[in-house]
PDB file of N, CA, C and O in Angstrom:
ATOM      1  N   UNK A   1       0.893  -1.158   0.022  1.00 72.00           N
ATOM      2  CA  UNK A   1       0.019   0.002  -0.029  1.00 72.00           C
ATOM      3  C   UNK A   1       0.947   1.208   0.008  1.00 72.00           C
ATOM      4  O   UNK A   1       1.964   1.270   0.627  1.00 72.00           O
ATOM      5  N   UNK A   2       0.458   2.228  -0.749  1.00 80.00           N
ATOM      6  CA  UNK A   2       1.250   3.449  -0.772  1.00 80.00           C
ATOM      7  C   UNK A   2       0.302   4.648  -0.918  1.00 80.00           C
ATOM      8  O   UNK A   2      -0.794   4.528  -1.349  1.00 80.00           O
ATOM      9  N   UNK A   3       0.827   5.774  -0.509  1.00 80.00           N
ATOM     10  CA  UNK A   3       0.027   7.032  -0.788  1.00 80.00           C
ATOM     11  C   UNK A   3       0.153   7.363  -2.222  1.00 80.00           C
ATOM     12  O   UNK A   3       1.044   6.914  -2.970  1.00 80.00           O
ATOM     13  N   UNK A   4      -0.773   8.243  -2.722  1.00 84.00           N
ATOM     14  CA  UNK A   4      -0.750   8.602  -4.151  1.00 84.00           C
ATOM     15  C   UNK A   4       0.578   9.364  -4.466  1.00 84.00           C
ATOM     16  O   UNK A   4       0.880   9.453  -5.666  1.00 84.00           O
ATOM     17  N   UNK A   5       1.239   9.854  -3.490  1.00 87.00           N
ATOM     18  CA  UNK A   5       2.510  10.546  -3.729  1.00 87.00           C
ATOM     19  C   UNK A   5       3.564   9.658  -4.379  1.00 87.00           C
ATOM     20  O   UNK A   5       4.434  10.193  -5.052  1.00 87.00           O
ATOM     21  N   UNK A   6       3.452   8.357  -4.209  1.00 91.00           N
ATOM     22  CA  UNK A   6       4.470   7.505  -4.850  1.00 91.00           C
ATOM     23  C   UNK A   6       4.230   7.347  -6.367  1.00 91.00           C
ATOM     24  O   UNK A   6       5.031   7.767  -7.157  1.00 91.00           O
ATOM     25  N   UNK A   7       3.055   6.815  -6.833  1.00 92.00           N
ATOM     26  CA  UNK A   7       2.865   6.747  -8.277  1.00 92.00           C
ATOM     27  C   UNK A   7       2.679   8.071  -8.982  1.00 92.00           C
ATOM     28  O   UNK A   7       2.962   8.153 -10.187  1.00 92.00           O
ATOM     29  N   UNK A   8       2.280   9.055  -8.256  1.00 93.00           N
ATOM     30  CA  UNK A   8       2.014  10.391  -8.848  1.00 93.00           C
ATOM     31  C   UNK A   8       3.190  11.370  -8.708  1.00 93.00           C
ATOM     32  O   UNK A   8       3.049  12.520  -9.098  1.00 93.00           O
ATOM     33  N   UNK A   9       4.294  10.821  -8.328  1.00 94.00           N
ATOM     34  CA  UNK A   9       5.590  11.629  -8.274  1.00 94.00           C
ATOM     35  C   UNK A   9       5.949  11.978  -9.673  1.00 94.00           C
ATOM     36  O   UNK A   9       5.914  11.121 -10.605  1.00 94.00           O
ATOM     37  N   UNK A  10       6.143  13.323  -9.922  1.00 95.00           N
ATOM     38  CA  UNK A  10       6.427  13.749 -11.297  1.00 95.00           C
ATOM     39  C   UNK A  10       7.841  14.201 -11.447  1.00 95.00           C
ATOM     40  O   UNK A  10       8.456  14.730 -10.535  1.00 95.00           O
ATOM     41  N   UNK A  11       8.334  14.081 -12.669  1.00 95.00           N
ATOM     42  CA  UNK A  11       9.667  14.610 -13.058  1.00 95.00           C
ATOM     43  C   UNK A  11       9.504  16.028 -13.726  1.00 95.00           C
ATOM     44  O   UNK A  11       8.375  16.512 -13.798  1.00 95.00           O
ATOM     45  N   UNK A  12      10.573  16.575 -14.187  1.00 94.00           N
ATOM     46  CA  UNK A  12      10.544  17.884 -14.774  1.00 94.00           C
ATOM     47  C   UNK A  12       9.687  17.976 -16.013  1.00 94.00           C
ATOM     48  O   UNK A  12       9.204  18.986 -16.462  1.00 94.00           O
ATOM     49  N   UNK A  13       9.527  16.839 -16.672  1.00 95.00           N
ATOM     50  CA  UNK A  13       8.679  16.762 -17.908  1.00 95.00           C
ATOM     51  C   UNK A  13       7.197  16.475 -17.590  1.00 95.00           C
ATOM     52  O   UNK A  13       6.386  16.327 -18.476  1.00 95.00           O
ATOM     53  N   UNK A  14       6.902  16.446 -16.258  1.00 94.00           N
ATOM     54  CA  UNK A  14       5.532  16.154 -15.762  1.00 94.00           C
ATOM     55  C   UNK A  14       5.072  14.778 -16.090  1.00 94.00           C
ATOM     56  O   UNK A  14       3.897  14.531 -16.238  1.00 94.00           O
ATOM     57  N   UNK A  15       5.983  13.833 -16.192  1.00 95.00           N
ATOM     58  CA  UNK A  15       5.700  12.418 -16.311  1.00 95.00           C
ATOM     59  C   UNK A  15       5.644  11.842 -14.954  1.00 95.00           C
ATOM     60  O   UNK A  15       6.441  12.089 -14.063  1.00 95.00           O
ATOM     61  N   UNK A  16       4.540  11.056 -14.688  1.00 95.00           N
ATOM     62  CA  UNK A  16       4.349  10.372 -13.430  1.00 95.00           C
ATOM     63  C   UNK A  16       5.261   9.158 -13.314  1.00 95.00           C
ATOM     64  O   UNK A  16       5.592   8.545 -14.281  1.00 95.00           O
ATOM     65  N   UNK A  17       5.655   8.805 -12.077  1.00 95.00           N
ATOM     66  CA  UNK A  17       6.374   7.559 -11.799  1.00 95.00           C
ATOM     67  C   UNK A  17       5.413   6.386 -12.244  1.00 95.00           C
ATOM     68  O   UNK A  17       5.823   5.501 -12.943  1.00 95.00           O
ATOM     69  N   UNK A  18       4.182   6.450 -11.837  1.00 94.00           N
ATOM     70  CA  UNK A  18       3.176   5.552 -12.263  1.00 94.00           C
ATOM     71  C   UNK A  18       2.994   4.211 -11.562  1.00 94.00           C
ATOM     72  O   UNK A  18       3.929   3.681 -11.028  1.00 94.00           O
ATOM     73  N   UNK A  19       1.766   3.700 -11.601  1.00 94.00           N
ATOM     74  CA  UNK A  19       1.440   2.522 -11.004  1.00 94.00           C
ATOM     75  C   UNK A  19       2.146   1.306 -11.736  1.00 94.00           C
ATOM     76  O   UNK A  19       2.543   0.321 -11.136  1.00 94.00           O
ATOM     77  N   UNK A  20       2.288   1.408 -12.993  1.00 96.00           N
ATOM     78  CA  UNK A  20       2.896   0.355 -13.831  1.00 96.00           C
ATOM     79  C   UNK A  20       4.330   0.177 -13.446  1.00 96.00           C
ATOM     80  O   UNK A  20       4.814  -0.924 -13.225  1.00 96.00           O
ATOM     81  N   UNK A  21       5.073   1.260 -13.404  1.00 96.00           N
ATOM     82  CA  UNK A  21       6.444   1.228 -13.024  1.00 96.00           C
ATOM     83  C   UNK A  21       6.664   0.735 -11.545  1.00 96.00           C
ATOM     84  O   UNK A  21       7.522  -0.027 -11.297  1.00 96.00           O
ATOM     85  N   UNK A  22       5.700   1.140 -10.689  1.00 95.00           N
ATOM     86  CA  UNK A  22       5.758   0.687  -9.356  1.00 95.00           C
ATOM     87  C   UNK A  22       5.563  -0.858  -9.263  1.00 95.00           C
ATOM     88  O   UNK A  22       6.226  -1.598  -8.566  1.00 95.00           O
ATOM     89  N   UNK A  23       4.533  -1.321 -10.071  1.00 94.00           N
ATOM     90  CA  UNK A  23       4.242  -2.762 -10.061  1.00 94.00           C
ATOM     91  C   UNK A  23       5.441  -3.585 -10.570  1.00 94.00           C
ATOM     92  O   UNK A  23       5.750  -4.604 -10.028  1.00 94.00           O
ATOM     93  N   UNK A  24       6.086  -3.091 -11.654  1.00 96.00           N
ATOM     94  CA  UNK A  24       7.222  -3.792 -12.159  1.00 96.00           C
ATOM     95  C   UNK A  24       8.381  -3.797 -11.174  1.00 96.00           C
ATOM     96  O   UNK A  24       8.976  -4.866 -11.023  1.00 96.00           O
ATOM     97  N   UNK A  25       8.587  -2.626 -10.554  1.00 96.00           N
ATOM     98  CA  UNK A  25       9.688  -2.584  -9.569  1.00 96.00           C
ATOM     99  C   UNK A  25       9.457  -3.587  -8.390  1.00 96.00           C
ATOM    100  O   UNK A  25      10.385  -4.315  -8.034  1.00 96.00           O
ATOM    101  N   UNK A  26       8.258  -3.655  -7.904  1.00 92.00           N
ATOM    102  CA  UNK A  26       7.937  -4.576  -6.826  1.00 92.00           C
ATOM    103  C   UNK A  26       8.072  -6.061  -7.284  1.00 92.00           C
ATOM    104  O   UNK A  26       8.591  -6.927  -6.584  1.00 92.00           O
ATOM    105  N   UNK A  27       7.594  -6.374  -8.481  1.00 94.00           N
ATOM    106  CA  UNK A  27       7.654  -7.689  -8.985  1.00 94.00           C
ATOM    107  C   UNK A  27       9.082  -8.159  -9.242  1.00 94.00           C
ATOM    108  O   UNK A  27       9.469  -9.264  -8.924  1.00 94.00           O
ATOM    109  N   UNK A  28       9.884  -7.260  -9.765  1.00 96.00           N
ATOM    110  CA  UNK A  28      11.333  -7.598 -10.064  1.00 96.00           C
ATOM    111  C   UNK A  28      12.178  -7.806  -8.714  1.00 96.00           C
ATOM    112  O   UNK A  28      13.255  -8.390  -8.799  1.00 96.00           O
ATOM    113  N   UNK A  29      11.652  -7.236  -7.663  1.00 94.00           N
ATOM    114  CA  UNK A  29      12.390  -7.300  -6.372  1.00 94.00           C
ATOM    115  C   UNK A  29      11.724  -8.073  -5.333  1.00 94.00           C
ATOM    116  O   UNK A  29      11.965  -7.837  -4.131  1.00 94.00           O
ATOM    117  N   UNK A  30      10.760  -8.950  -5.730  1.00 90.00           N
ATOM    118  CA  UNK A  30       9.937  -9.649  -4.671  1.00 90.00           C
ATOM    119  C   UNK A  30      10.815 -10.452  -3.720  1.00 90.00           C
ATOM    120  O   UNK A  30      10.411 -10.767  -2.562  1.00 90.00           O
ATOM    121  N   UNK A  31      11.957 -10.880  -4.179  1.00 91.00           N
ATOM    122  CA  UNK A  31      12.870 -11.735  -3.338  1.00 91.00           C
ATOM    123  C   UNK A  31      13.714 -10.972  -2.267  1.00 91.00           C
ATOM    124  O   UNK A  31      14.290 -11.519  -1.474  1.00 91.00           O
ATOM    125  N   UNK A  32      13.746  -9.633  -2.401  1.00 93.00           N
ATOM    126  CA  UNK A  32      14.544  -8.828  -1.611  1.00 93.00           C
ATOM    127  C   UNK A  32      13.843  -8.571  -0.231  1.00 93.00           C
ATOM    128  O   UNK A  32      12.694  -8.587  -0.121  1.00 93.00           O
ATOM    129  N   UNK A  33      14.735  -8.481   0.739  1.00 92.00           N
ATOM    130  CA  UNK A  33      14.184  -8.230   2.130  1.00 92.00           C
ATOM    131  C   UNK A  33      13.289  -6.981   2.154  1.00 92.00           C
ATOM    132  O   UNK A  33      13.495  -6.067   1.403  1.00 92.00           O
ATOM    133  N   UNK A  34      12.305  -6.980   3.022  1.00 90.00           N
ATOM    134  CA  UNK A  34      11.288  -5.905   3.061  1.00 90.00           C
ATOM    135  C   UNK A  34      11.948  -4.543   3.236  1.00 90.00           C
ATOM    136  O   UNK A  34      11.561  -3.575   2.495  1.00 90.00           O
ATOM    137  N   UNK A  35      12.849  -4.351   4.128  1.00 92.00           N
ATOM    138  CA  UNK A  35      13.457  -3.028   4.300  1.00 92.00           C
ATOM    139  C   UNK A  35      14.229  -2.530   3.088  1.00 92.00           C
ATOM    140  O   UNK A  35      14.155  -1.436   2.720  1.00 92.00           O
ATOM    141  N   UNK A  36      14.895  -3.507   2.409  1.00 95.00           N
ATOM    142  CA  UNK A  36      15.624  -3.181   1.208  1.00 95.00           C
ATOM    143  C   UNK A  36      14.652  -2.822   0.071  1.00 95.00           C
ATOM    144  O   UNK A  36      14.983  -1.982  -0.721  1.00 95.00           O
ATOM    145  N   UNK A  37      13.610  -3.596   0.003  1.00 93.00           N
ATOM    146  CA  UNK A  37      12.576  -3.330  -1.010  1.00 93.00           C
ATOM    147  C   UNK A  37      11.938  -1.934  -0.857  1.00 93.00           C
ATOM    148  O   UNK A  37      11.766  -1.183  -1.871  1.00 93.00           O
ATOM    149  N   UNK A  38      11.641  -1.520   0.344  1.00 92.00           N
ATOM    150  CA  UNK A  38      11.120  -0.174   0.602  1.00 92.00           C
ATOM    151  C   UNK A  38      12.171   0.822   0.184  1.00 92.00           C
ATOM    152  O   UNK A  38      11.812   1.814  -0.424  1.00 92.00           O
ATOM    153  N   UNK A  39      13.428   0.613   0.538  1.00 94.00           N
ATOM    154  CA  UNK A  39      14.479   1.604   0.191  1.00 94.00           C
ATOM    155  C   UNK A  39      14.660   1.692  -1.319  1.00 94.00           C
ATOM    156  O   UNK A  39      14.781   2.813  -1.864  1.00 94.00           O
ATOM    157  N   UNK A  40      14.637   0.574  -2.015  1.00 95.00           N
ATOM    158  CA  UNK A  40      14.725   0.557  -3.476  1.00 95.00           C
ATOM    159  C   UNK A  40      13.575   1.298  -4.142  1.00 95.00           C
ATOM    160  O   UNK A  40      13.777   2.038  -5.097  1.00 95.00           O
ATOM    161  N   UNK A  41      12.363   1.176  -3.559  1.00 94.00           N
ATOM    162  CA  UNK A  41      11.213   1.833  -4.107  1.00 94.00           C
ATOM    163  C   UNK A  41      11.307   3.360  -3.974  1.00 94.00           C
ATOM    164  O   UNK A  41      11.114   4.109  -4.860  1.00 94.00           O
ATOM    165  N   UNK A  42      11.728   3.836  -2.756  1.00 92.00           N
ATOM    166  CA  UNK A  42      11.839   5.233  -2.491  1.00 92.00           C
ATOM    167  C   UNK A  42      13.013   5.837  -3.349  1.00 92.00           C
ATOM    168  O   UNK A  42      12.849   6.835  -3.970  1.00 92.00           O
ATOM    169  N   UNK A  43      14.102   5.057  -3.498  1.00 95.00           N
ATOM    170  CA  UNK A  43      15.172   5.536  -4.362  1.00 95.00           C
ATOM    171  C   UNK A  43      14.778   5.637  -5.803  1.00 95.00           C
ATOM    172  O   UNK A  43      15.124   6.643  -6.506  1.00 95.00           O
ATOM    173  N   UNK A  44      13.977   4.711  -6.286  1.00 96.00           N
ATOM    174  CA  UNK A  44      13.524   4.750  -7.662  1.00 96.00           C
ATOM    175  C   UNK A  44      12.551   5.891  -7.923  1.00 96.00           C
ATOM    176  O   UNK A  44      12.658   6.580  -8.991  1.00 96.00           O
ATOM    177  N   UNK A  45      11.710   6.208  -6.982  1.00 95.00           N
ATOM    178  CA  UNK A  45      10.788   7.342  -7.122  1.00 95.00           C
ATOM    179  C   UNK A  45      11.590   8.633  -7.065  1.00 95.00           C
ATOM    180  O   UNK A  45      11.427   9.540  -7.940  1.00 95.00           O
ATOM    181  N   UNK A  46      12.520   8.759  -6.158  1.00 94.00           N
ATOM    182  CA  UNK A  46      13.363   9.992  -6.086  1.00 94.00           C
ATOM    183  C   UNK A  46      14.209  10.156  -7.271  1.00 94.00           C
ATOM    184  O   UNK A  46      14.384  11.268  -7.833  1.00 94.00           O
ATOM    185  N   UNK A  47      14.721   9.057  -7.773  1.00 95.00           N
ATOM    186  CA  UNK A  47      15.589   9.179  -9.017  1.00 95.00           C
ATOM    187  C   UNK A  47      14.700   9.587 -10.185  1.00 95.00           C
ATOM    188  O   UNK A  47      15.141  10.456 -11.007  1.00 95.00           O
ATOM    189  N   UNK A  48      13.486   9.032 -10.299  1.00 95.00           N
ATOM    190  CA  UNK A  48      12.636   9.356 -11.411  1.00 95.00           C
ATOM    191  C   UNK A  48      12.206  10.850 -11.358  1.00 95.00           C
ATOM    192  O   UNK A  48      12.186  11.573 -12.373  1.00 95.00           O
ATOM    193  N   UNK A  49      11.951  11.319 -10.165  1.00 95.00           N
ATOM    194  CA  UNK A  49      11.460  12.718  -9.921  1.00 95.00           C
ATOM    195  C   UNK A  49      12.619  13.714 -10.078  1.00 95.00           C
ATOM    196  O   UNK A  49      12.366  14.905 -10.454  1.00 95.00           O
ATOM    197  N   UNK A  50      13.784  13.310  -9.769  1.00 94.00           N
ATOM    198  CA  UNK A  50      14.975  14.182  -9.866  1.00 94.00           C
ATOM    199  C   UNK A  50      14.795  15.239  -8.804  1.00 94.00           C
ATOM    200  O   UNK A  50      14.409  15.092  -7.697  1.00 94.00           O
ATOM    201  N   UNK A  51      15.051  16.532  -9.255  1.00 94.00           N
ATOM    202  CA  UNK A  51      14.963  17.713  -8.294  1.00 94.00           C
ATOM    203  C   UNK A  51      13.636  18.352  -8.334  1.00 94.00           C
ATOM    204  O   UNK A  51      13.484  19.422  -7.774  1.00 94.00           O
ATOM    205  N   UNK A  52      12.675  17.791  -9.074  1.00 94.00           N
ATOM    206  CA  UNK A  52      11.308  18.351  -9.148  1.00 94.00           C
ATOM    207  C   UNK A  52      10.621  18.285  -7.737  1.00 94.00           C
ATOM    208  O   UNK A  52      10.503  17.217  -7.186  1.00 94.00           O
ATOM    209  N   UNK A  53      10.220  19.409  -7.228  1.00 92.00           N
ATOM    210  CA  UNK A  53       9.495  19.443  -5.982  1.00 92.00           C
ATOM    211  C   UNK A  53       8.117  18.654  -6.051  1.00 92.00           C
ATOM    212  O   UNK A  53       7.498  18.766  -7.086  1.00 92.00           O
ATOM    213  N   UNK A  54       7.857  17.836  -5.061  1.00 89.00           N
ATOM    214  CA  UNK A  54       6.633  17.034  -5.067  1.00 89.00           C
ATOM    215  C   UNK A  54       5.536  17.727  -4.266  1.00 89.00           C
ATOM    216  O   UNK A  54       5.849  18.075  -3.050  1.00 89.00           O
ATOM    217  N   UNK A  55       4.370  17.806  -4.783  1.00 85.00           N
ATOM    218  CA  UNK A  55       3.297  18.455  -4.019  1.00 85.00           C
ATOM    219  C   UNK A  55       2.634  17.632  -2.945  1.00 85.00           C
ATOM    220  O   UNK A  55       1.768  18.048  -2.202  1.00 85.00           O
ATOM    221  N   UNK A  56       2.868  16.305  -2.984  1.00 86.00           N
ATOM    222  CA  UNK A  56       2.159  15.405  -2.075  1.00 86.00           C
ATOM    223  C   UNK A  56       3.176  14.640  -1.286  1.00 86.00           C
ATOM    224  O   UNK A  56       4.367  14.519  -1.582  1.00 86.00           O
ATOM    225  N   UNK A  57       2.694  14.084  -0.102  1.00 87.00           N
ATOM    226  CA  UNK A  57       3.492  13.233   0.712  1.00 87.00           C
ATOM    227  C   UNK A  57       3.802  11.897   0.048  1.00 87.00           C
ATOM    228  O   UNK A  57       3.092  11.529  -0.927  1.00 87.00           O
ATOM    229  N   UNK A  58       4.820  11.185   0.496  1.00 86.00           N
ATOM    230  CA  UNK A  58       5.067   9.862   0.033  1.00 86.00           C
ATOM    231  C   UNK A  58       5.164   8.865   1.235  1.00 86.00           C
ATOM    232  O   UNK A  58       5.982   9.036   2.099  1.00 86.00           O
ATOM    233  N   UNK A  59       4.221   7.952   1.230  1.00 88.00           N
ATOM    234  CA  UNK A  59       4.155   6.946   2.311  1.00 88.00           C
ATOM    235  C   UNK A  59       4.041   5.550   1.698  1.00 88.00           C
ATOM    236  O   UNK A  59       3.374   5.381   0.609  1.00 88.00           O
ATOM    237  N   UNK A  60       4.777   4.606   2.226  1.00 88.00           N
ATOM    238  CA  UNK A  60       4.828   3.218   1.739  1.00 88.00           C
ATOM    239  C   UNK A  60       4.699   2.286   2.889  1.00 88.00           C
ATOM    240  O   UNK A  60       5.490   2.350   3.839  1.00 88.00           O
ATOM    241  N   UNK A  61       3.822   1.353   2.768  1.00 89.00           N
ATOM    242  CA  UNK A  61       3.729   0.281   3.802  1.00 89.00           C
ATOM    243  C   UNK A  61       3.837  -1.017   3.021  1.00 89.00           C
ATOM    244  O   UNK A  61       3.181  -1.291   2.074  1.00 89.00           O
ATOM    245  N   UNK A  62       4.751  -1.917   3.495  1.00 87.00           N
ATOM    246  CA  UNK A  62       4.953  -3.164   2.834  1.00 87.00           C
ATOM    247  C   UNK A  62       4.512  -4.251   3.721  1.00 87.00           C
ATOM    248  O   UNK A  62       4.955  -4.365   4.869  1.00 87.00           O
ATOM    249  N   UNK A  63       3.616  -5.155   3.239  1.00 86.00           N
ATOM    250  CA  UNK A  63       3.119  -6.253   3.981  1.00 86.00           C
ATOM    251  C   UNK A  63       3.484  -7.497   3.136  1.00 86.00           C
ATOM    252  O   UNK A  63       3.160  -7.577   1.944  1.00 86.00           O
ATOM    253  N   UNK A  64       4.060  -8.524   3.789  1.00 82.00           N
ATOM    254  CA  UNK A  64       4.387  -9.774   3.082  1.00 82.00           C
ATOM    255  C   UNK A  64       3.546 -10.876   3.656  1.00 82.00           C
ATOM    256  O   UNK A  64       3.422 -10.960   4.890  1.00 82.00           O
ATOM    257  N   UNK A  65       3.139 -11.809   2.854  1.00 81.00           N
ATOM    258  CA  UNK A  65       2.490 -13.007   3.271  1.00 81.00           C
ATOM    259  C   UNK A  65       3.457 -14.076   3.298  1.00 81.00           C
ATOM    260  O   UNK A  65       4.162 -14.337   2.279  1.00 81.00           O
ATOM    261  N   UNK A  66       3.622 -14.776   4.354  1.00 80.00           N
ATOM    262  CA  UNK A  66       4.550 -15.924   4.438  1.00 80.00           C
ATOM    263  C   UNK A  66       3.754 -17.197   4.367  1.00 80.00           C
ATOM    264  O   UNK A  66       2.826 -17.347   5.182  1.00 80.00           O
ATOM    265  N   UNK A  67       4.140 -18.024   3.477  1.00 76.00           N
ATOM    266  CA  UNK A  67       3.422 -19.272   3.287  1.00 76.00           C
ATOM    267  C   UNK A  67       4.177 -20.468   3.734  1.00 76.00           C
ATOM    268  O   UNK A  67       5.273 -20.456   4.039  1.00 76.00           O
TER     269      UNK A  67
END
């Protein structure tokens, strides 16, 4: 679960980070430890946005199901 600030983070071209990119990032890193996955997600969003100020907060909660 995340706040809209994650997928709606914009870069200088006003392109959103997006739900699709978020989904791909999470799927590609499903094997990574939870704290590392959260860090990778925040880093990817910040890298995508660059120095563009964001108008919204960014919150991320990661829940894993262990089978």
